[in-house]
Amino acid sequence: MAALAKQWSSGALDRAEKLRTSIITNGRSLARAASTRSARAPESHLNAPEGEGCLPSRYDAVFPFQRLGIKLVLATRDGRAGVFVHEVVDGVCPPDVLPHDEVLAVDGARVGVVSPDAFDAFVRGVANRARPLTLTLRPGEDRVAAAAAQRRRLARLRSPAALKTYEARERDGRAAYNASMLRANGVGGAEDRAAALLLLRKSAALGVVRAQVALARLYLQGSGGVKKDDDEAFRWFAAAAESRDADALFELGRCHRRGIGCRVDLAAARWCFDAAVS
């Protein structure tokens, strides 16, 4: 390992870290834009007249995050069998993407006929591709109705009833994470940072990667009611990185490079950076 570390210069590690930082920064900028525009989804360029009053036949959507923020299904719609968007996550998925849009290509490669037996492998392949990922999609027939349905769904997910349901699911890590985010932001109920932190800890302990990364960052920064603890930050980043999560791998690489909660290990840092962008 020492020999490998010597081969990987500080400059190479700088470039690897800057590349991943650029991806994350650009992704967060796009997410903020998506969050701002999502409430106006019916006014997007896909719902505006084009030429003779027709929707564009296709459009490209760029997904910068490891988490795509969409659920795909194999279905027949408008007389066509194909891969369609079933649900989208507000603030994560690009704002122009709506339920019922059809996936035509992945990073320029045309999506052919996907059999039911091969669909799960297709979805895993899409999820595991390097970011940013570009999907080419065909707009669904009624985007205004789809956008309205999406807003109704989002309202349900952020309602007091949803918060109560999430908090009642004792062994459901994802529900605990959702409840934590709602409590932290005062959505669906009163803002309660202490309760949010307890729920986040519970979610992380149940193996939810997003919760593990979020908790590690709180320990790293000493924020959100958590005392700064580099050892705990490293432990949670390492736990999340076991799932090959890109953000966790990048943060773990920074820990190895800078000796945060561990000894400096340039070889391990380079491996994490490479894995994060691959």
mmCIF file of C-alpha atoms in Angstrom:
data_model
loop_
_atom_site.group_PDB
_atom_site.id
_atom_site.type_symbol
_atom_site.label_atom_id
_atom_site.label_comp_id
_atom_site.label_asym_id
_atom_site.label_seq_id
_atom_site.Cartn_x
_atom_site.Cartn_y
_atom_site.Cartn_z
ATOM 1 C CA MET A 1 0.000 0.000 0.000
ATOM 2 C CA ALA A 2 2.870 2.381 0.780
ATOM 3 C CA ALA A 3 4.304 1.842 -2.705
ATOM 4 C CA LEU A 4 0.939 2.576 -4.271
ATOM 5 C CA ALA A 5 0.570 5.704 -2.202
ATOM 6 C CA LYS A 6 3.878 7.011 -3.526
ATOM 7 C CA GLN A 7 2.722 6.436 -7.117
ATOM 8 C CA TRP A 8 -0.420 8.500 -6.534
ATOM 9 C CA SER A 9 0.828 12.042 -6.184
ATOM 10 C CA SER A 10 -0.872 14.722 -4.159
ATOM 11 C CA GLY A 11 -1.800 16.371 -7.464
ATOM 12 C CA ALA A 12 -3.644 13.261 -8.626
ATOM 13 C CA LEU A 13 -5.604 13.132 -5.398
ATOM 14 C CA ASP A 14 -6.371 16.840 -5.729
ATOM 15 C CA ARG A 15 -7.778 16.250 -9.203
ATOM 16 C CA ALA A 16 -9.864 13.277 -8.050
ATOM 17 C CA GLU A 17 -11.266 15.207 -5.099
ATOM 18 C CA LYS A 18 -11.985 18.307 -7.190
ATOM 19 C CA LEU A 19 -13.777 16.208 -9.808
ATOM 20 C CA ARG A 20 -16.107 14.705 -7.251
ATOM 21 C CA THR A 21 -16.577 18.072 -5.518
ATOM 22 C CA SER A 22 -17.568 19.571 -8.877
ATOM 23 C CA ILE A 23 -20.124 16.833 -9.467
ATOM 24 C CA ILE A 24 -21.631 17.327 -6.010
ATOM 25 C CA THR A 25 -21.656 21.134 -6.280
ATOM 26 C CA ASN A 26 -23.290 21.087 -9.710
ATOM 27 C CA GLY A 27 -25.773 18.503 -8.522
ATOM 28 C CA ARG A 28 -26.783 20.590 -5.516
ATOM 29 C CA SER A 29 -27.210 23.658 -7.731
ATOM 30 C CA LEU A 30 -29.479 21.691 -10.044
ATOM 31 C CA ALA A 31 -31.413 20.358 -7.058
ATOM 32 C CA ARG A 32 -32.001 23.876 -5.728
ATOM 33 C CA ALA A 33 -33.226 24.931 -9.158
ATOM 34 C CA ALA A 34 -35.462 21.872 -9.320
ATOM 35 C CA SER A 35 -36.906 22.608 -5.898
ATOM 36 C CA THR A 36 -37.625 26.210 -6.886
ATOM 37 C CA ARG A 37 -39.235 25.259 -10.192
ATOM 38 C CA SER A 38 -41.144 22.156 -9.124
ATOM 39 C CA ALA A 39 -44.163 24.095 -7.906
ATOM 40 C CA ARG A 40 -44.438 25.573 -11.402
ATOM 41 C CA ALA A 41 -44.116 22.273 -13.267
ATOM 42 C CA PRO A 42 -47.174 22.924 -15.504
ATOM 43 C CA GLU A 43 -45.394 26.051 -16.790
ATOM 44 C CA SER A 44 -42.263 24.158 -17.866
ATOM 45 C CA HIS A 45 -41.119 24.355 -21.470
ATOM 46 C CA LEU A 46 -42.559 20.894 -22.070
ATOM 47 C CA ASN A 47 -46.084 22.152 -21.461
ATOM 48 C CA ALA A 48 -45.708 25.260 -23.592
ATOM 49 C CA PRO A 49 -46.714 25.229 -27.273
ATOM 50 C CA GLU A 50 -43.944 24.384 -29.707
ATOM 51 C CA GLY A 51 -44.256 25.298 -33.358
ATOM 52 C CA GLU A 52 -47.752 24.196 -34.348
ATOM 53 C CA GLY A 53 -48.832 23.847 -30.703
ATOM 54 C CA CYS A 54 -47.376 20.372 -30.232
ATOM 55 C CA LEU A 55 -45.232 19.093 -27.391
ATOM 56 C CA PRO A 56 -41.630 18.230 -28.249
ATOM 57 C CA SER A 57 -41.354 14.597 -29.310
ATOM 58 C CA ARG A 58 -38.521 14.034 -26.835
ATOM 59 C CA TYR A 59 -36.304 15.822 -24.349
ATOM 60 C CA ASP A 60 -33.135 15.160 -22.329
ATOM 61 C CA ALA A 61 -33.050 15.195 -18.524
ATOM 62 C CA VAL A 62 -29.755 15.221 -16.622
ATOM 63 C CA PHE A 63 -29.577 13.380 -13.290
ATOM 64 C CA PRO A 64 -26.535 14.516 -11.241
ATOM 65 C CA PHE A 65 -27.183 12.590 -8.039
ATOM 66 C CA GLN A 66 -26.543 8.957 -7.208
ATOM 67 C CA ARG A 67 -30.183 8.863 -6.224
ATOM 68 C CA LEU A 68 -32.209 9.350 -9.394
ATOM 69 C CA GLY A 69 -35.441 10.373 -7.729
ATOM 70 C CA ILE A 70 -37.655 8.410 -10.124
ATOM 71 C CA LYS A 71 -39.445 5.067 -10.091
ATOM 72 C CA LEU A 72 -39.621 3.257 -13.429
ATOM 73 C CA VAL A 73 -42.207 0.696 -14.494
ATOM 74 C CA LEU A 74 -42.694 -1.588 -17.465
ATOM 75 C CA ALA A 75 -46.100 -0.780 -18.917
ATOM 76 C CA THR A 76 -48.261 -0.202 -21.975
ATOM 77 C CA ARG A 77 -49.497 3.358 -22.355
ATOM 78 C CA ASP A 78 -50.989 5.191 -25.284
ATOM 79 C CA GLY A 79 -50.788 1.908 -27.199
ATOM 80 C CA ARG A 80 -47.030 1.551 -26.658
ATOM 81 C CA ALA A 81 -45.164 -0.948 -24.514
ATOM 82 C CA GLY A 82 -42.059 0.475 -22.881
ATOM 83 C CA VAL A 83 -40.320 1.800 -19.786
ATOM 84 C CA PHE A 84 -42.219 4.661 -18.175
ATOM 85 C CA VAL A 85 -41.756 6.995 -15.244
ATOM 86 C CA HIS A 86 -44.182 6.018 -12.489
ATOM 87 C CA GLU A 87 -43.212 8.392 -9.661
ATOM 88 C CA VAL A 88 -40.760 11.273 -9.184
ATOM 89 C CA VAL A 89 -39.160 12.723 -6.044
ATOM 90 C CA ASP A 90 -39.492 16.492 -5.744
ATOM 91 C CA GLY A 91 -36.168 18.309 -5.480
ATOM 92 C CA VAL A 92 -34.141 15.297 -6.608
ATOM 93 C CA CYS A 93 -35.525 14.440 -10.028
ATOM 94 C CA PRO A 94 -35.166 17.128 -12.743
ATOM 95 C CA PRO A 95 -38.346 19.253 -12.701
ATOM 96 C CA ASP A 96 -39.387 18.573 -16.301
ATOM 97 C CA VAL A 97 -39.694 14.833 -15.680
ATOM 98 C CA LEU A 98 -43.226 13.758 -14.795
ATOM 99 C CA PRO A 99 -45.113 10.474 -14.348
ATOM 100 C CA HIS A 100 -46.129 8.761 -17.610
ATOM 101 C CA ASP A 101 -43.093 10.043 -19.544
ATOM 102 C CA GLU A 102 -41.465 7.253 -21.554
ATOM 103 C CA VAL A 103 -37.725 6.474 -21.341
ATOM 104 C CA LEU A 104 -36.311 6.336 -24.882
ATOM 105 C CA ALA A 105 -32.539 6.303 -24.278
ATOM 106 C CA VAL A 106 -29.970 6.102 -21.479
ATOM 107 C CA ASP A 107 -26.825 8.199 -22.053
ATOM 108 C CA GLY A 108 -27.603 8.151 -25.766
ATOM 109 C CA ALA A 109 -28.125 4.387 -25.976
ATOM 110 C CA ARG A 110 -31.602 3.555 -27.257
ATOM 111 C CA VAL A 111 -33.819 1.564 -24.925
ATOM 112 C CA GLY A 112 -35.130 -1.401 -26.860
ATOM 113 C CA VAL A 113 -37.878 -3.786 -25.910
ATOM 114 C CA VAL A 114 -37.325 -4.761 -22.281
ATOM 115 C CA SER A 115 -38.821 -8.105 -21.266
ATOM 116 C CA PRO A 116 -40.390 -8.509 -17.799
ATOM 117 C CA ASP A 117 -37.629 -10.950 -16.854
ATOM 118 C CA ALA A 118 -34.938 -8.424 -17.769
ATOM 119 C CA PHE A 119 -36.596 -5.341 -16.299
ATOM 120 C CA ASP A 120 -35.049 -5.548 -12.817
ATOM 121 C CA ALA A 121 -31.581 -5.877 -14.350
ATOM 122 C CA PHE A 122 -32.325 -2.894 -16.611
ATOM 123 C CA VAL A 123 -33.311 -0.728 -13.617
ATOM 124 C CA ARG A 124 -30.200 -1.777 -11.695
ATOM 125 C CA GLY A 125 -28.071 -0.950 -14.718
ATOM 126 C CA VAL A 126 -29.555 2.537 -14.929
ATOM 127 C CA ALA A 127 -29.097 3.103 -11.190
ATOM 128 C CA ASN A 128 -25.459 2.001 -11.293
ATOM 129 C CA ARG A 129 -24.362 4.140 -14.236
ATOM 130 C CA ALA A 130 -21.905 6.967 -13.637
ATOM 131 C CA ARG A 131 -23.288 10.408 -12.858
ATOM 132 C CA PRO A 132 -24.289 12.725 -14.333
ATOM 133 C CA LEU A 133 -26.721 10.469 -16.173
ATOM 134 C CA THR A 134 -28.797 11.639 -19.145
ATOM 135 C CA LEU A 135 -32.167 10.114 -19.946
ATOM 136 C CA THR A 136 -33.971 10.896 -23.178
ATOM 137 C CA LEU A 137 -37.718 10.819 -22.608
ATOM 138 C CA ARG A 138 -40.948 11.243 -24.552
ATOM 139 C CA PRO A 139 -43.513 13.450 -22.771
ATOM 140 C CA GLY A 140 -46.742 11.804 -21.658
ATOM 141 C CA GLU A 141 -50.046 12.794 -23.163
ATOM 142 C CA ASP A 142 -51.377 15.138 -20.445
ATOM 143 C CA ARG A 143 -48.522 16.782 -18.586
ATOM 144 C CA VAL A 144 -50.710 19.348 -16.808
ATOM 145 C CA ALA A 145 -52.777 16.559 -15.245
ATOM 146 C CA ALA A 146 -49.620 14.594 -14.418
ATOM 147 C CA ALA A 147 -48.078 17.628 -12.726
ATOM 148 C CA ALA A 148 -51.248 18.232 -10.718
ATOM 149 C CA ALA A 149 -51.310 14.589 -9.622
ATOM 150 C CA GLN A 150 -47.652 14.837 -8.623
ATOM 151 C CA ARG A 151 -48.356 17.913 -6.473
ATOM 152 C CA ARG A 152 -51.248 16.106 -4.768
ATOM 153 C CA ARG A 153 -48.975 13.154 -4.051
ATOM 154 C CA LEU A 154 -46.293 15.461 -2.639
ATOM 155 C CA ALA A 155 -48.858 17.156 -0.403
ATOM 156 C CA ARG A 156 -49.934 13.747 0.950
ATOM 157 C CA LEU A 157 -46.317 12.776 1.668
ATOM 158 C CA ARG A 158 -45.818 16.008 3.631
ATOM 159 C CA SER A 159 -49.101 15.949 5.507
ATOM 160 C CA PRO A 160 -49.602 15.510 9.276
ATOM 161 C CA ALA A 161 -51.158 12.110 8.555
ATOM 162 C CA ALA A 162 -48.022 11.011 6.661
ATOM 163 C CA LEU A 163 -45.768 12.176 9.509
ATOM 164 C CA LYS A 164 -47.864 10.229 12.005
ATOM 165 C CA THR A 165 -47.683 7.115 9.824
ATOM 166 C CA TYR A 166 -43.914 7.394 9.398
ATOM 167 C CA GLU A 167 -43.326 7.786 13.124
ATOM 168 C CA ALA A 168 -45.536 4.790 13.908
ATOM 169 C CA ARG A 169 -43.461 2.368 11.809
ATOM 170 C CA GLU A 170 -41.113 1.033 14.454
ATOM 171 C CA ARG A 171 -38.702 -1.024 12.308
ATOM 172 C CA ASP A 172 -38.941 0.876 9.034
ATOM 173 C CA GLY A 173 -35.697 2.789 8.440
ATOM 174 C CA ARG A 174 -36.976 4.675 5.403
ATOM 175 C CA ALA A 175 -40.061 5.825 7.287
ATOM 176 C CA ALA A 176 -37.839 7.021 10.140
ATOM 177 C CA TYR A 177 -35.695 8.964 7.663
ATOM 178 C CA ASN A 178 -38.762 10.585 6.089
ATOM 179 C CA ALA A 179 -40.123 11.503 9.516
ATOM 180 C CA SER A 180 -36.735 12.938 10.483
ATOM 181 C CA MET A 181 -36.685 15.226 7.442
ATOM 182 C CA LEU A 182 -40.246 16.402 8.105
ATOM 183 C CA ARG A 183 -39.564 17.064 11.802
ATOM 184 C CA ALA A 184 -36.319 18.908 11.052
ATOM 185 C CA ASN A 185 -38.092 21.258 8.641
ATOM 186 C CA GLY A 186 -41.396 21.647 10.465
ATOM 187 C CA VAL A 187 -43.361 20.020 7.648
ATOM 188 C CA GLY A 188 -46.513 18.113 8.609
ATOM 189 C CA GLY A 189 -46.043 19.144 12.234
ATOM 190 C CA ALA A 190 -44.071 21.365 14.584
ATOM 191 C CA GLU A 191 -40.337 21.706 13.999
ATOM 192 C CA ASP A 192 -38.532 19.483 16.505
ATOM 193 C CA ARG A 193 -34.788 19.142 15.939
ATOM 194 C CA ALA A 194 -34.301 16.785 18.911
ATOM 195 C CA ALA A 195 -36.955 14.383 17.613
ATOM 196 C CA ALA A 196 -35.514 14.694 14.108
ATOM 197 C CA LEU A 197 -32.077 13.670 15.372
ATOM 198 C CA LEU A 198 -33.462 10.652 17.235
ATOM 199 C CA LEU A 199 -35.296 9.535 14.104
ATOM 200 C CA LEU A 200 -32.184 10.055 11.990
ATOM 201 C CA ARG A 201 -30.128 7.916 14.381
ATOM 202 C CA LYS A 202 -32.788 5.223 14.239
ATOM 203 C CA SER A 203 -32.828 5.265 10.447
ATOM 204 C CA ALA A 204 -29.030 5.074 10.259
ATOM 205 C CA ALA A 205 -28.972 2.157 12.693
ATOM 206 C CA LEU A 206 -31.514 0.354 10.488
ATOM 207 C CA GLY A 207 -29.133 0.648 7.526
ATOM 208 C CA VAL A 208 -30.598 3.516 5.497
ATOM 209 C CA VAL A 209 -27.630 4.908 3.566
ATOM 210 C CA ARG A 210 -28.946 8.455 3.234
ATOM 211 C CA ALA A 211 -29.427 8.595 6.994
ATOM 212 C CA GLN A 212 -25.930 7.232 7.625
ATOM 213 C CA VAL A 213 -24.356 9.882 5.380
ATOM 214 C CA ALA A 214 -26.458 12.650 6.931
ATOM 215 C CA LEU A 215 -25.555 11.550 10.473
ATOM 216 C CA ALA A 216 -21.866 11.303 9.573
ATOM 217 C CA ARG A 217 -21.927 14.864 8.251
ATOM 218 C CA LEU A 218 -23.503 16.108 11.474
ATOM 219 C CA TYR A 219 -20.678 14.480 13.443
ATOM 220 C CA LEU A 220 -18.115 15.895 11.031
ATOM 221 C CA GLN A 221 -19.467 19.441 11.320
ATOM 222 C CA GLY A 222 -20.598 19.321 14.939
ATOM 223 C CA SER A 223 -24.039 20.610 13.986
ATOM 224 C CA GLY A 224 -27.707 19.735 14.354
ATOM 225 C CA GLY A 225 -27.422 19.075 18.068
ATOM 226 C CA VAL A 226 -24.509 16.661 17.591
ATOM 227 C CA LYS A 227 -21.104 17.192 19.199
ATOM 228 C CA LYS A 228 -18.238 17.080 16.680
ATOM 229 C CA ASP A 229 -16.725 13.594 16.660
ATOM 230 C CA ASP A 230 -14.382 12.614 13.821
ATOM 231 C CA ASP A 231 -14.339 8.951 14.871
ATOM 232 C CA GLU A 232 -18.131 8.705 14.643
ATOM 233 C CA ALA A 233 -18.142 10.579 11.331
ATOM 234 C CA PHE A 234 -15.649 8.103 9.886
ATOM 235 C CA ARG A 235 -17.623 5.133 11.245
ATOM 236 C CA TRP A 236 -20.872 6.223 9.623
ATOM 237 C CA PHE A 237 -19.261 7.202 6.320
ATOM 238 C CA ALA A 238 -17.621 3.767 6.242
ATOM 239 C CA ALA A 239 -20.931 2.040 6.976
ATOM 240 C CA ALA A 240 -22.659 3.931 4.156
ATOM 241 C CA ALA A 241 -19.773 3.296 1.744
ATOM 242 C CA GLU A 242 -20.333 -0.450 2.050
ATOM 243 C CA SER A 243 -23.334 0.016 -0.250
ATOM 244 C CA ARG A 244 -21.079 1.788 -2.807
ATOM 245 C CA ASP A 245 -22.941 5.066 -2.321
ATOM 246 C CA ALA A 246 -21.019 7.744 -4.237
ATOM 247 C CA ASP A 247 -21.375 10.506 -1.645
ATOM 248 C CA ALA A 248 -20.294 8.174 1.161
ATOM 249 C CA LEU A 249 -17.293 6.954 -0.827
ATOM 250 C CA PHE A 250 -16.203 10.508 -1.561
ATOM 251 C CA GLU A 251 -16.496 11.568 2.091
ATOM 252 C CA LEU A 252 -14.685 8.424 3.194
ATOM 253 C CA GLY A 253 -11.906 9.238 0.733
ATOM 254 C CA ARG A 254 -11.570 12.703 2.242
ATOM 255 C CA CYS A 255 -11.329 11.140 5.697
ATOM 256 C CA HIS A 256 -8.556 8.786 4.563
ATOM 257 C CA ARG A 257 -6.696 11.598 2.848
ATOM 258 C CA ARG A 258 -6.889 14.051 5.744
ATOM 259 C CA GLY A 259 -6.727 11.626 8.656
ATOM 260 C CA ILE A 260 -10.254 12.365 9.880
ATOM 261 C CA GLY A 261 -11.133 9.617 12.347
ATOM 262 C CA CYS A 262 -8.346 7.440 10.938
ATOM 263 C CA ARG A 263 -4.708 7.470 9.927
ATOM 264 C CA VAL A 264 -3.801 9.141 6.646
ATOM 265 C CA ASP A 265 -3.979 6.517 3.903
ATOM 266 C CA LEU A 266 -3.516 7.942 0.398
ATOM 267 C CA ALA A 267 -4.019 4.603 -1.310
ATOM 268 C CA ALA A 268 -7.377 4.136 0.386
ATOM 269 C CA ALA A 269 -8.300 7.747 -0.418
ATOM 270 C CA ARG A 270 -7.565 7.283 -4.115
ATOM 271 C CA TRP A 271 -9.561 4.039 -4.213
ATOM 272 C CA CYS A 272 -12.563 5.787 -2.645
ATOM 273 C CA PHE A 273 -12.364 8.749 -5.047
ATOM 274 C CA ASP A 274 -12.094 6.430 -8.046
ATOM 275 C CA ALA A 275 -15.022 4.329 -6.837
ATOM 276 C CA ALA A 276 -17.133 7.451 -6.215
ATOM 277 C CA VAL A 277 -16.864 8.672 -9.810
ATOM 278 C CA SER A 278 -16.891 5.292 -11.564
#
